[in-house]
């Protein structure tokens, strides 16, 4: 679900990560999404970890974005852009049954209970969730509320000024992640997306996001644990991690407190539900590439674990320079964004 949107022949997704900006362009061919183009630009040298939006950093980030588009030369001039999930709100609310045209005014009243800010300061979108015949007989219906600060919209609009590309829609990245690795698959899943600095834990039912939480740990914390556990440099630790070393077994075994924090958050999410049974825990993001991480979560969370494949709904040329399946996981959000406005069946 986006905050505002339209549709074009080519679809472009842009993901602002803490270490890089990633973009993916898809083209619809006979109802299938084809990978047309992609690009990435490193932004770690702009500012270590941006704690606030300042003019100098914003200008440099906008310049990096313009350089990415110059490199990429996208066919479309409109983009779908992600907002970090921790900057938004996702909640499912029980509403008394009413006509759809009456819900808009009811949303304004009900959302005040969940949004810790003036409604004048946020963009709110909503969707009535599909129901079974049994649910339709109940006096209430479930409505998905999504909110994000208007300041975020203005900030990203500013970044795109002068790049030649306009923002077509904004979307909380939790929805993009789910679209890329789960799609409309029927069932109940927990998606764990491990980024460089933060991890999203997302509960999904039949393709619909029911809850999204963020944990302030990620791949960088994993690298730090390897560095400290083996008493080596950070760069050496990153090289070993990316080289396929298994740090869960053998002589290079490392204690990952950060992964324990993620596993605990998964447990908390499931404990909030009437049933904590899920079909699978789906790992995604760059951190999902760590060898042995699927076995780790299988043992600690006591669930079936699979690694999400963001290319499962995309046709791509395996000879395309640099875009191998193991690298594609880092483009999960960008692919999910592009799939949102792609005229394809992403089930």
PDB file of N, CA, C and O in Angstrom, residues 213-281:
ATOM      1  N   UNK A 213       7.567  -4.431  12.977  1.00  0.00           N
ATOM      2  CA  UNK A 213       8.377  -3.861  14.046  1.00  0.00           C
ATOM      3  C   UNK A 213       9.831  -3.776  13.586  1.00  0.00           C
ATOM      4  O   UNK A 213      10.257  -4.537  12.715  1.00  0.00           O
ATOM      5  N   UNK A 214      10.578  -2.869  14.193  1.00  0.00           N
ATOM      6  CA  UNK A 214      11.985  -2.692  13.852  1.00  0.00           C
ATOM      7  C   UNK A 214      12.866  -2.928  15.067  1.00  0.00           C
ATOM      8  O   UNK A 214      12.482  -2.596  16.196  1.00  0.00           O
ATOM      9  N   UNK A 215      14.028  -3.522  14.817  1.00  0.00           N
ATOM     10  CA  UNK A 215      15.029  -3.757  15.843  1.00  0.00           C
ATOM     11  C   UNK A 215      16.290  -3.021  15.407  1.00  0.00           C
ATOM     12  O   UNK A 215      16.710  -3.121  14.249  1.00  0.00           O
ATOM     13  N   UNK A 216      16.896  -2.284  16.333  1.00  0.00           N
ATOM     14  CA  UNK A 216      18.056  -1.464  15.991  1.00  0.00           C
ATOM     15  C   UNK A 216      19.355  -2.260  15.960  1.00  0.00           C
ATOM     16  O   UNK A 216      20.359  -1.888  16.567  1.00  0.00           O
ATOM     17  N   UNK A 217      19.336  -3.386  15.268  1.00  0.00           N
ATOM     18  CA  UNK A 217      20.547  -4.166  15.025  1.00  0.00           C
ATOM     19  C   UNK A 217      20.486  -4.663  13.585  1.00  0.00           C
ATOM     20  O   UNK A 217      19.397  -4.797  13.003  1.00  0.00           O
ATOM     21  N   UNK A 218      21.643  -4.940  13.005  1.00  0.00           N
ATOM     22  CA  UNK A 218      21.669  -5.405  11.622  1.00  0.00           C
ATOM     23  C   UNK A 218      23.004  -6.032  11.268  1.00  0.00           C
ATOM     24  O   UNK A 218      23.778  -6.457  12.139  1.00  0.00           O
ATOM     25  N   UNK A 219      23.281  -6.032   9.979  1.00  0.00           N
ATOM     26  CA  UNK A 219      24.491  -6.679   9.478  1.00  0.00           C
ATOM     27  C   UNK A 219      25.774  -6.089  10.023  1.00  0.00           C
ATOM     28  O   UNK A 219      26.771  -6.802  10.226  1.00  0.00           O
ATOM     29  N   UNK A 220      25.771  -4.775  10.286  1.00  0.00           N
ATOM     30  CA  UNK A 220      26.977  -4.139  10.825  1.00  0.00           C
ATOM     31  C   UNK A 220      27.297  -4.685  12.214  1.00  0.00           C
ATOM     32  O   UNK A 220      28.477  -4.858  12.565  1.00  0.00           O
ATOM     33  N   UNK A 221      26.266  -4.998  13.006  1.00  0.00           N
ATOM     34  CA  UNK A 221      26.475  -5.568  14.333  1.00  0.00           C
ATOM     35  C   UNK A 221      27.029  -6.987  14.239  1.00  0.00           C
ATOM     36  O   UNK A 221      27.829  -7.409  15.077  1.00  0.00           O
ATOM     37  N   UNK A 222      26.592  -7.722  13.218  1.00  0.00           N
ATOM     38  CA  UNK A 222      27.121  -9.068  12.988  1.00  0.00           C
ATOM     39  C   UNK A 222      28.612  -8.990  12.672  1.00  0.00           C
ATOM     40  O   UNK A 222      29.423  -9.768  13.199  1.00  0.00           O
ATOM     41  N   UNK A 223      28.988  -8.044  11.809  1.00  0.00           N
ATOM     42  CA  UNK A 223      30.404  -7.873  11.470  1.00  0.00           C
ATOM     43  C   UNK A 223      31.220  -7.494  12.697  1.00  0.00           C
ATOM     44  O   UNK A 223      32.337  -8.008  12.906  1.00  0.00           O
ATOM     45  N   UNK A 224      30.689  -6.605  13.535  1.00  0.00           N
ATOM     46  CA  UNK A 224      31.384  -6.197  14.763  1.00  0.00           C
ATOM     47  C   UNK A 224      31.582  -7.386  15.695  1.00  0.00           C
ATOM     48  O   UNK A 224      32.649  -7.536  16.321  1.00  0.00           O
ATOM     49  N   UNK A 225      30.578  -8.268  15.803  1.00  0.00           N
ATOM     50  CA  UNK A 225      30.692  -9.453  16.654  1.00  0.00           C
ATOM     51  C   UNK A 225      31.804 -10.376  16.156  1.00  0.00           C
ATOM     52  O   UNK A 225      32.548 -10.959  16.959  1.00  0.00           O
ATOM     53  N   UNK A 226      31.918 -10.513  14.837  1.00  0.00           N
ATOM     54  CA  UNK A 226      32.982 -11.340  14.267  1.00  0.00           C
ATOM     55  C   UNK A 226      34.348 -10.710  14.562  1.00  0.00           C
ATOM     56  O   UNK A 226      35.299 -11.397  14.945  1.00  0.00           O
ATOM     57  N   UNK A 227      34.427  -9.398  14.393  1.00  0.00           N
ATOM     58  CA  UNK A 227      35.670  -8.674  14.664  1.00  0.00           C
ATOM     59  C   UNK A 227      36.126  -8.888  16.107  1.00  0.00           C
ATOM     60  O   UNK A 227      37.295  -9.213  16.365  1.00  0.00           O
ATOM     61  N   UNK A 228      35.206  -8.705  17.038  1.00  0.00           N
ATOM     62  CA  UNK A 228      35.552  -8.824  18.442  1.00  0.00           C
ATOM     63  C   UNK A 228      35.763 -10.279  18.858  1.00  0.00           C
ATOM     64  O   UNK A 228      36.659 -10.578  19.664  1.00  0.00           O
ATOM     65  N   UNK A 229      34.965 -11.184  18.302  1.00  0.00           N
ATOM     66  CA  UNK A 229      35.086 -12.591  18.667  1.00  0.00           C
ATOM     67  C   UNK A 229      36.373 -13.230  18.194  1.00  0.00           C
ATOM     68  O   UNK A 229      36.928 -14.106  18.875  1.00  0.00           O
ATOM     69  N   UNK A 230      36.853 -12.800  17.033  1.00  0.00           N
ATOM     70  CA  UNK A 230      38.068 -13.377  16.467  1.00  0.00           C
ATOM     71  C   UNK A 230      39.282 -12.468  16.642  1.00  0.00           C
ATOM     72  O   UNK A 230      40.382 -12.820  16.195  1.00  0.00           O
ATOM     73  N   UNK A 231      39.050 -11.284  17.233  1.00  0.00           N
ATOM     74  CA  UNK A 231      40.131 -10.317  17.468  1.00  0.00           C
ATOM     75  C   UNK A 231      40.835  -9.967  16.152  1.00  0.00           C
ATOM     76  O   UNK A 231      42.065 -10.058  16.028  1.00  0.00           O
ATOM     77  N   UNK A 232      40.044  -9.571  15.173  1.00  0.00           N
ATOM     78  CA  UNK A 232      40.573  -9.181  13.863  1.00  0.00           C
ATOM     79  C   UNK A 232      40.020  -7.813  13.503  1.00  0.00           C
ATOM     80  O   UNK A 232      39.167  -7.270  14.221  1.00  0.00           O
ATOM     81  N   UNK A 233      40.487  -7.238  12.401  1.00  0.00           N
ATOM     82  CA  UNK A 233      40.002  -5.928  11.984  1.00  0.00           C
ATOM     83  C   UNK A 233      38.572  -6.025  11.449  1.00  0.00           C
ATOM     84  O   UNK A 233      38.118  -7.107  11.046  1.00  0.00           O
ATOM     85  N   UNK A 234      37.884  -4.883  11.429  1.00  0.00           N
ATOM     86  CA  UNK A 234      36.516  -4.847  10.915  1.00  0.00           C
ATOM     87  C   UNK A 234      36.477  -5.250   9.446  1.00  0.00           C
ATOM     88  O   UNK A 234      35.615  -6.029   9.023  1.00  0.00           O
ATOM     89  N   UNK A 235      37.423  -4.748   8.655  1.00  0.00           N
ATOM     90  CA  UNK A 235      37.458  -5.074   7.227  1.00  0.00           C
ATOM     91  C   UNK A 235      37.699  -6.560   7.014  1.00  0.00           C
ATOM     92  O   UNK A 235      37.104  -7.175   6.121  1.00  0.00           O
ATOM     93  N   UNK A 236      38.586  -7.148   7.837  1.00  0.00           N
ATOM     94  CA  UNK A 236      38.853  -8.588   7.722  1.00  0.00           C
ATOM     95  C   UNK A 236      37.610  -9.384   8.101  1.00  0.00           C
ATOM     96  O   UNK A 236      37.281 -10.382   7.450  1.00  0.00           O
ATOM     97  N   UNK A 237      36.917  -8.934   9.153  1.00  0.00           N
ATOM     98  CA  UNK A 237      35.690  -9.617   9.575  1.00  0.00           C
ATOM     99  C   UNK A 237      34.638  -9.577   8.471  1.00  0.00           C
ATOM    100  O   UNK A 237      33.962 -10.576   8.195  1.00  0.00           O
ATOM    101  N   UNK A 238      34.498  -8.430   7.818  1.00  0.00           N
ATOM    102  CA  UNK A 238      33.525  -8.303   6.733  1.00  0.00           C
ATOM    103  C   UNK A 238      33.900  -9.195   5.562  1.00  0.00           C
ATOM    104  O   UNK A 238      33.034  -9.826   4.940  1.00  0.00           O
ATOM    105  N   UNK A 239      35.196  -9.287   5.267  1.00  0.00           N
ATOM    106  CA  UNK A 239      35.654 -10.140   4.172  1.00  0.00           C
ATOM    107  C   UNK A 239      35.337 -11.604   4.445  1.00  0.00           C
ATOM    108  O   UNK A 239      34.859 -12.330   3.571  1.00  0.00           O
ATOM    109  N   UNK A 240      35.578 -12.041   5.688  1.00  0.00           N
ATOM    110  CA  UNK A 240      35.280 -13.427   6.051  1.00  0.00           C
ATOM    111  C   UNK A 240      33.776 -13.695   5.987  1.00  0.00           C
ATOM    112  O   UNK A 240      33.337 -14.742   5.512  1.00  0.00           O
ATOM    113  N   UNK A 241      32.988 -12.721   6.466  1.00  0.00           N
ATOM    114  CA  UNK A 241      31.534 -12.887   6.442  1.00  0.00           C
ATOM    115  C   UNK A 241      31.022 -13.007   5.017  1.00  0.00           C
ATOM    116  O   UNK A 241      30.213 -13.902   4.705  1.00  0.00           O
ATOM    117  N   UNK A 242      31.484 -12.140   4.152  1.00  0.00           N
ATOM    118  CA  UNK A 242      31.036 -12.157   2.762  1.00  0.00           C
ATOM    119  C   UNK A 242      31.648 -13.298   1.968  1.00  0.00           C
ATOM    120  O   UNK A 242      31.157 -13.645   0.895  1.00  0.00           O
ATOM    121  N   UNK A 243      32.712 -13.911   2.501  1.00  0.00           N
ATOM    122  CA  UNK A 243      33.371 -15.014   1.806  1.00  0.00           C
ATOM    123  C   UNK A 243      32.761 -16.373   2.071  1.00  0.00           C
ATOM    124  O   UNK A 243      33.232 -17.387   1.547  1.00  0.00           O
ATOM    125  N   UNK A 244      31.720 -16.427   2.903  1.00  0.00           N
ATOM    126  CA  UNK A 244      31.015 -17.690   3.107  1.00  0.00           C
ATOM    127  C   UNK A 244      31.451 -18.479   4.322  1.00  0.00           C
ATOM    128  O   UNK A 244      31.138 -19.661   4.443  1.00  0.00           O
ATOM    129  N   UNK A 245      32.156 -17.841   5.249  1.00  0.00           N
ATOM    130  CA  UNK A 245      32.563 -18.527   6.476  1.00  0.00           C
ATOM    131  C   UNK A 245      31.340 -18.785   7.353  1.00  0.00           C
ATOM    132  O   UNK A 245      30.453 -17.942   7.483  1.00  0.00           O
ATOM    133  N   UNK A 246      31.294 -19.985   7.971  1.00  0.00           N
ATOM    134  CA  UNK A 246      30.202 -20.317   8.884  1.00  0.00           C
ATOM    135  C   UNK A 246      30.673 -20.065  10.315  1.00  0.00           C
ATOM    136  O   UNK A 246      31.526 -20.778  10.836  1.00  0.00           O
ATOM    137  N   UNK A 247      30.113 -19.032  10.952  1.00  0.00           N
ATOM    138  CA  UNK A 247      30.536 -18.644  12.291  1.00  0.00           C
ATOM    139  C   UNK A 247      29.665 -19.246  13.390  1.00  0.00           C
ATOM    140  O   UNK A 247      29.805 -18.898  14.567  1.00  0.00           O
ATOM    141  N   UNK A 248      28.763 -20.145  13.016  1.00  0.00           N
ATOM    142  CA  UNK A 248      27.897 -20.780  13.995  1.00  0.00           C
ATOM    143  C   UNK A 248      28.450 -22.125  14.452  1.00  0.00           C
ATOM    144  O   UNK A 248      28.017 -22.670  15.460  1.00  0.00           O
ATOM    145  N   UNK A 249      29.384 -22.679  13.676  1.00  0.00           N
ATOM    146  CA  UNK A 249      29.974 -23.984  13.998  1.00  0.00           C
ATOM    147  C   UNK A 249      31.481 -23.924  13.782  1.00  0.00           C
ATOM    148  O   UNK A 249      32.004 -23.012  13.140  1.00  0.00           O
ATOM    149  N   UNK A 250      32.185 -24.896  14.303  1.00  0.00           N
ATOM    150  CA  UNK A 250      33.611 -25.023  14.020  1.00  0.00           C
ATOM    151  C   UNK A 250      34.492 -24.089  14.832  1.00  0.00           C
ATOM    152  O   UNK A 250      34.041 -23.424  15.779  1.00  0.00           O
ATOM    153  N   UNK A 251      35.754 -23.977  14.441  1.00  0.00           N
ATOM    154  CA  UNK A 251      36.746 -23.204  15.212  1.00  0.00           C
ATOM    155  C   UNK A 251      36.513 -21.697  15.203  1.00  0.00           C
ATOM    156  O   UNK A 251      37.055 -20.986  16.049  1.00  0.00           O
ATOM    157  N   UNK A 252      35.733 -21.182  14.241  1.00  0.00           N
ATOM    158  CA  UNK A 252      35.493 -19.731  14.166  1.00  0.00           C
ATOM    159  C   UNK A 252      34.119 -19.367  14.723  1.00  0.00           C
ATOM    160  O   UNK A 252      33.527 -18.365  14.342  1.00  0.00           O
ATOM    161  N   UNK A 253      33.641 -20.171  15.667  1.00  0.00           N
ATOM    162  CA  UNK A 253      32.313 -19.932  16.225  1.00  0.00           C
ATOM    163  C   UNK A 253      32.265 -18.600  16.971  1.00  0.00           C
ATOM    164  O   UNK A 253      33.165 -18.260  17.732  1.00  0.00           O
ATOM    165  N   UNK A 254      31.181 -17.813  16.725  1.00  0.00           N
ATOM    166  CA  UNK A 254      31.029 -16.483  17.303  1.00  0.00           C
ATOM    167  C   UNK A 254      29.671 -16.391  17.987  1.00  0.00           C
ATOM    168  O   UNK A 254      28.673 -16.951  17.502  1.00  0.00           O
ATOM    169  N   UNK A 255      29.613 -15.680  19.101  1.00  0.00           N
ATOM    170  CA  UNK A 255      28.349 -15.439  19.793  1.00  0.00           C
ATOM    171  C   UNK A 255      27.721 -14.161  19.241  1.00  0.00           C
ATOM    172  O   UNK A 255      28.281 -13.071  19.400  1.00  0.00           O
ATOM    173  N   UNK A 256      26.570 -14.279  18.582  1.00  0.00           N
ATOM    174  CA  UNK A 256      25.905 -13.134  17.965  1.00  0.00           C
ATOM    175  C   UNK A 256      24.756 -12.654  18.845  1.00  0.00           C
ATOM    176  O   UNK A 256      23.613 -13.105  18.700  1.00  0.00           O
ATOM    177  N   UNK A 257      25.049 -11.722  19.746  1.00  0.00           N
ATOM    178  CA  UNK A 257      23.998 -11.173  20.609  1.00  0.00           C
ATOM    179  C   UNK A 257      22.947 -10.440  19.785  1.00  0.00           C
ATOM    180  O   UNK A 257      21.762 -10.433  20.124  1.00  0.00           O
ATOM    181  N   UNK A 258      23.372  -9.828  18.672  1.00  0.00           N
ATOM    182  CA  UNK A 258      22.435  -9.084  17.820  1.00  0.00           C
ATOM    183  C   UNK A 258      21.385 -10.008  17.215  1.00  0.00           C
ATOM    184  O   UNK A 258      20.211  -9.652  17.126  1.00  0.00           O
ATOM    185  N   UNK A 259      21.807 -11.196  16.798  1.00  0.00           N
ATOM    186  CA  UNK A 259      20.845 -12.136  16.232  1.00  0.00           C
ATOM    187  C   UNK A 259      19.905 -12.654  17.322  1.00  0.00           C
ATOM    188  O   UNK A 259      18.726 -12.930  17.059  1.00  0.00           O
ATOM    189  N   UNK A 260      20.422 -12.754  18.547  1.00  0.00           N
ATOM    190  CA  UNK A 260      19.568 -13.139  19.664  1.00  0.00           C
ATOM    191  C   UNK A 260      18.477 -12.108  19.905  1.00  0.00           C
ATOM    192  O   UNK A 260      17.332 -12.452  20.218  1.00  0.00           O
ATOM    193  N   UNK A 261      18.819 -10.813  19.743  1.00  0.00           N
ATOM    194  CA  UNK A 261      17.835  -9.747  19.905  1.00  0.00           C
ATOM    195  C   UNK A 261      16.744  -9.846  18.845  1.00  0.00           C
ATOM    196  O   UNK A 261      15.560  -9.611  19.122  1.00  0.00           O
ATOM    197  N   UNK A 262      17.141 -10.211  17.620  1.00  0.00           N
ATOM    198  CA  UNK A 262      16.156 -10.373  16.542  1.00  0.00           C
ATOM    199  C   UNK A 262      15.248 -11.561  16.836  1.00  0.00           C
ATOM    200  O   UNK A 262      14.021 -11.492  16.667  1.00  0.00           O
ATOM    201  N   UNK A 263      15.841 -12.676  17.272  1.00  0.00           N
ATOM    202  CA  UNK A 263      15.051 -13.869  17.595  1.00  0.00           C
ATOM    203  C   UNK A 263      14.052 -13.566  18.713  1.00  0.00           C
ATOM    204  O   UNK A 263      12.908 -14.032  18.684  1.00  0.00           O
ATOM    205  N   UNK A 264      14.465 -12.764  19.697  1.00  0.00           N
ATOM    206  CA  UNK A 264      13.559 -12.389  20.787  1.00  0.00           C
ATOM    207  C   UNK A 264      12.405 -11.537  20.275  1.00  0.00           C
ATOM    208  O   UNK A 264      11.263 -11.663  20.751  1.00  0.00           O
ATOM    209  N   UNK A 265      12.680 -10.656  19.301  1.00  0.00           N
ATOM    210  CA  UNK A 265      11.617  -9.822  18.733  1.00  0.00           C
ATOM    211  C   UNK A 265      10.624 -10.670  17.941  1.00  0.00           C
ATOM    212  O   UNK A 265       9.415 -10.422  17.976  1.00  0.00           O
ATOM    213  N   UNK A 266      11.130 -11.679  17.227  1.00  0.00           N
ATOM    214  CA  UNK A 266      10.245 -12.612  16.525  1.00  0.00           C
ATOM    215  C   UNK A 266       9.301 -13.274  17.525  1.00  0.00           C
ATOM    216  O   UNK A 266       8.086 -13.380  17.293  1.00  0.00           O
ATOM    217  N   UNK A 267       9.862 -13.721  18.653  1.00  0.00           N
ATOM    218  CA  UNK A 267       9.041 -14.367  19.678  1.00  0.00           C
ATOM    219  C   UNK A 267       7.993 -13.396  20.229  1.00  0.00           C
ATOM    220  O   UNK A 267       6.837 -13.773  20.422  1.00  0.00           O
ATOM    221  N   UNK A 268       8.380 -12.118  20.461  1.00  0.00           N
ATOM    222  CA  UNK A 268       7.429 -11.137  20.982  1.00  0.00           C
ATOM    223  C   UNK A 268       6.297 -10.888  19.995  1.00  0.00           C
ATOM    224  O   UNK A 268       5.137 -10.738  20.393  1.00  0.00           O
ATOM    225  N   UNK A 269       6.623 -10.819  18.714  1.00  0.00           N
ATOM    226  CA  UNK A 269       5.596 -10.609  17.693  1.00  0.00           C
ATOM    227  C   UNK A 269       4.598 -11.764  17.694  1.00  0.00           C
ATOM    228  O   UNK A 269       3.377 -11.555  17.662  1.00  0.00           O
ATOM    229  N   UNK A 270       5.111 -12.986  17.748  1.00  0.00           N
ATOM    230  CA  UNK A 270       4.222 -14.142  17.732  1.00  0.00           C
ATOM    231  C   UNK A 270       3.410 -14.248  19.016  1.00  0.00           C
ATOM    232  O   UNK A 270       2.259 -14.684  19.000  1.00  0.00           O
ATOM    233  N   UNK A 271       3.985 -13.816  20.133  1.00  0.00           N
ATOM    234  CA  UNK A 271       3.275 -13.896  21.417  1.00  0.00           C
ATOM    235  C   UNK A 271       2.101 -12.923  21.481  1.00  0.00           C
ATOM    236  O   UNK A 271       1.216 -13.075  22.331  1.00  0.00           O
ATOM    237  N   UNK A 272       2.080 -11.913  20.613  1.00  0.00           N
ATOM    238  CA  UNK A 272       0.959 -10.968  20.606  1.00  0.00           C
ATOM    239  C   UNK A 272      -0.257 -11.538  19.878  1.00  0.00           C
ATOM    240  O   UNK A 272      -1.339 -10.948  19.938  1.00  0.00           O
ATOM    241  N   UNK A 273      -0.077 -12.670  19.212  1.00  0.00           N
ATOM    242  CA  UNK A 273      -1.150 -13.258  18.412  1.00  0.00           C
ATOM    243  C   UNK A 273      -1.880 -14.360  19.177  1.00  0.00           C
ATOM    244  O   UNK A 273      -1.320 -14.966  20.101  1.00  0.00           O
ATOM    245  N   UNK A 274      -3.101 -14.595  18.788  1.00  0.00           N
ATOM    246  CA  UNK A 274      -3.859 -15.672  19.427  1.00  0.00           C
ATOM    247  C   UNK A 274      -3.220 -17.033  19.156  1.00  0.00           C
ATOM    248  O   UNK A 274      -3.291 -17.936  19.961  1.00  0.00           O
ATOM    249  N   UNK A 275      -2.595 -17.146  18.007  1.00  0.00           N
ATOM    250  CA  UNK A 275      -1.848 -18.356  17.668  1.00  0.00           C
ATOM    251  C   UNK A 275      -0.455 -17.952  17.227  1.00  0.00           C
ATOM    252  O   UNK A 275      -0.292 -17.032  16.437  1.00  0.00           O
ATOM    253  N   UNK A 276       0.563 -18.600  17.790  1.00  0.00           N
ATOM    254  CA  UNK A 276       1.935 -18.275  17.396  1.00  0.00           C
ATOM    255  C   UNK A 276       2.475 -19.224  16.338  1.00  0.00           C
ATOM    256  O   UNK A 276       3.687 -19.307  16.126  1.00  0.00           O
ATOM    257  N   UNK A 277       1.558 -19.929  15.668  1.00  0.00           N
ATOM    258  CA  UNK A 277       1.951 -20.872  14.623  1.00  0.00           C
ATOM    259  C   UNK A 277       2.078 -20.140  13.289  1.00  0.00           C
ATOM    260  O   UNK A 277       1.171 -19.404  12.886  1.00  0.00           O
ATOM    261  N   UNK A 278       3.203 -20.315  12.606  1.00  0.00           N
ATOM    262  CA  UNK A 278       3.403 -19.736  11.276  1.00  0.00           C
ATOM    263  C   UNK A 278       3.897 -20.823  10.336  1.00  0.00           C
ATOM    264  O   UNK A 278       4.475 -21.818  10.777  1.00  0.00           O
ATOM    265  N   UNK A 279       3.647 -20.634   9.059  1.00  0.00           N
ATOM    266  CA  UNK A 279       4.108 -21.610   8.075  1.00  0.00           C
ATOM    267  C   UNK A 279       5.623 -21.578   7.934  1.00  0.00           C
ATOM    268  O   UNK A 279       6.265 -22.622   7.820  1.00  0.00           O
ATOM    269  N   UNK A 280       6.186 -20.361   7.915  1.00  0.00           N
ATOM    270  CA  UNK A 280       7.635 -20.229   7.746  1.00  0.00           C
ATOM    271  C   UNK A 280       8.109 -18.894   8.285  1.00  0.00           C
ATOM    272  O   UNK A 280       7.344 -17.927   8.354  1.00  0.00           O
ATOM    273  N   UNK A 281       9.373 -18.843   8.655  1.00  0.00           N
ATOM    274  CA  UNK A 281      10.076 -17.591   8.877  1.00  0.00           C
ATOM    275  C   UNK A 281      10.897 -17.355   7.616  1.00  0.00           C
ATOM    276  O   UNK A 281      11.692 -18.203   7.218  1.00  0.00           O
TER     277      UNK A 281
END
